[in-house]
Coordinates of C-alpha atoms in Angstrom, one line a residue:
M18 CA 139.9 102.7 107.1
S19 CA 138.2 105.6 108.8
E20 CA 138.0 105.6 112.5
A21 CA 135.2 107.3 114.5
L22 CA 133.6 107.5 117.9
A23 CA 131.3 104.8 119.3
E24 CA 127.5 105.4 119.5
H25 CA 127.9 106.6 123.1
P26 CA 130.4 109.5 123.5
A27 CA 133.9 108.2 124.1
P28 CA 137.4 109.6 123.7
P29 CA 138.5 110.1 120.1
A30 CA 139.8 107.0 118.3
D31 CA 143.5 106.3 118.3
H32 CA 144.7 107.2 114.8
S33 CA 148.0 105.4 115.3
D34 CA 146.5 102.2 114.0
P35 CA 148.5 101.2 110.9
E36 CA 145.3 100.2 109.1
S37 CA 143.7 103.6 109.7
D38 CA 143.6 106.2 107.0
S39 CA 142.2 109.7 107.3
G40 CA 140.7 109.8 103.8
A41 CA 137.8 107.8 102.5
H42 CA 138.4 105.8 99.4
P43 CA 136.8 102.9 97.6
G44 CA 137.0 99.8 99.7
S45 CA 137.5 101.8 102.9
S46 CA 135.4 101.1 106.0
H47 CA 134.2 102.8 109.1
T48 CA 135.4 101.6 112.5
E49 CA 133.7 102.2 115.8
Q50 CA 135.3 101.6 119.1
P51 CA 133.2 100.9 122.1
S52 CA 132.7 103.5 124.8
S53 CA 134.6 103.2 128.1
G54 CA 131.4 101.9 129.8
A55 CA 131.0 98.9 127.3
G56 CA 131.8 95.5 128.8
V57 CA 133.3 94.0 125.7
K58 CA 136.3 95.4 123.9
G59 CA 136.7 95.4 120.1
R60 CA 135.9 97.2 116.9
I61 CA 133.0 97.3 114.6
K62 CA 133.9 98.0 111.0
V63 CA 131.4 99.1 108.4
A64 CA 132.6 99.0 104.8
D65 CA 131.6 101.8 102.5
E66 CA 130.0 99.1 100.3
V67 CA 127.5 98.4 103.0
I68 CA 126.3 102.0 102.9
E69 CA 126.2 101.9 99.1
K70 CA 124.0 98.8 99.1
I71 CA 121.6 100.3 101.7
A72 CA 121.4 103.6 99.7
S73 CA 120.8 101.7 96.5
L74 CA 117.9 99.7 98.0
A75 CA 116.5 102.8 99.6
A76 CA 116.5 104.6 96.2
L77 CA 114.9 101.7 94.4
E78 CA 112.1 101.7 96.9
V79 CA 110.9 105.0 95.6
E80 CA 108.2 104.9 93.0
G81 CA 109.4 106.2 89.7
V82 CA 113.0 104.9 90.0
A83 CA 113.6 102.5 87.2
D84 CA 117.3 101.7 87.6
M85 CA 120.6 102.8 89.2
G86 CA 123.8 103.9 87.5
G87 CA 124.7 105.9 84.4
D88 CA 124.7 104.7 80.8
L89 CA 128.2 103.2 80.9
A90 CA 127.5 101.3 84.2
R91 CA 124.2 99.9 82.9
A92 CA 125.8 98.9 79.5
F93 CA 128.6 97.1 81.4
E94 CA 126.1 95.3 83.6
S95 CA 124.1 94.3 80.5
V96 CA 127.2 92.8 78.9
R97 CA 128.1 90.9 82.1
D98 CA 124.6 89.6 82.4
R99 CA 124.6 88.4 78.7
I100 CA 127.8 86.5 79.0
G101 CA 127.1 85.2 82.5
I102 CA 129.9 86.8 84.5
G103 CA 128.6 87.3 88.0
S104 CA 125.5 88.9 89.2
R105 CA 124.3 92.5 89.2
R106 CA 126.2 94.6 91.7
G107 CA 123.9 95.8 94.5
N108 CA 125.6 99.2 94.7
Q109 CA 125.7 100.1 91.0
G110 CA 125.4 103.9 90.6
V111 CA 126.1 104.7 94.3
S112 CA 129.2 105.9 96.1
A113 CA 129.4 106.6 99.8
Q114 CA 132.1 108.0 102.1
I115 CA 132.2 108.0 105.9
H116 CA 134.2 110.6 107.8
D117 CA 133.8 111.1 111.6
R118 CA 130.5 109.3 111.8
Q119 CA 129.1 111.5 109.0
V120 CA 128.0 110.0 105.7
T121 CA 128.0 111.5 102.2
V122 CA 126.1 109.5 99.5
N123 CA 126.2 110.1 95.7
L124 CA 123.6 108.4 93.5
T125 CA 122.9 108.1 89.8
I126 CA 119.4 107.1 89.0
V127 CA 117.1 106.4 86.0
I128 CA 113.5 107.6 86.3
E129 CA 110.6 105.9 84.7
Y130 CA 108.8 107.7 81.9
G131 CA 105.8 109.7 83.1
H132 CA 107.1 110.6 86.6
I133 CA 108.0 114.1 87.6
V134 CA 111.8 114.1 87.7
M135 CA 112.3 116.7 90.5
E136 CA 109.7 115.0 92.8
V137 CA 111.2 111.5 92.3
A138 CA 114.8 112.8 92.9
A139 CA 113.7 114.7 96.0
E140 CA 111.9 111.6 97.4
V141 CA 115.0 109.5 96.7
K142 CA 117.2 112.0 98.5
T143 CA 114.9 111.9 101.6
N144 CA 114.4 108.2 101.6
V145 CA 118.1 107.5 101.3
A146 CA 119.1 109.9 104.0
R147 CA 116.4 108.5 106.4
T148 CA 117.2 104.8 105.7
V149 CA 121.0 105.1 105.9
S150 CA 120.8 107.2 109.1
H151 CA 118.3 104.7 110.7
M152 CA 120.2 101.6 109.7
L153 CA 123.7 102.8 110.6
G154 CA 123.0 105.2 113.4
M155 CA 125.2 107.8 111.7
R156 CA 124.4 111.4 110.5
V157 CA 123.9 111.7 106.7
T158 CA 125.2 115.1 105.8
E159 CA 124.8 115.0 102.1
V160 CA 122.8 113.0 99.5
N161 CA 123.6 114.0 95.9
V162 CA 121.2 112.7 93.2
T163 CA 122.1 112.7 89.5
V164 CA 119.3 111.8 87.1
D165 CA 121.0 110.1 84.1
D166 CA 118.1 109.0 82.0

């Protein structure tokens, strides 16, 4: 799990926590510790999957985005759907990492026929950065968009 500073400036997080890990990896989460002025002690953990779902929904809001994920991911989801194993993953085609309250998001999208690829991709990039930043209160440093189809 990554540890970071609370919303209000506070001393750096104690990295001696056995659960902490300096590298972001799938299944990791972001932890915020309250500032010294906060009345309640405790941690807030935000899993990378939460950011991935927010980013996926923000990308799908953009007109011209038909689907998320590459060919292989979409084929796998199609098979899962046909045989009835679980429901569609909300973060398909998205990966996110948090490091020191800064977020990096990678997306793979499918664009509807008839839309201008570069315009849709640029709008996805802007909408994802704005939405993730707004909903999490963290700085989005990078949004990488790959158009797969």
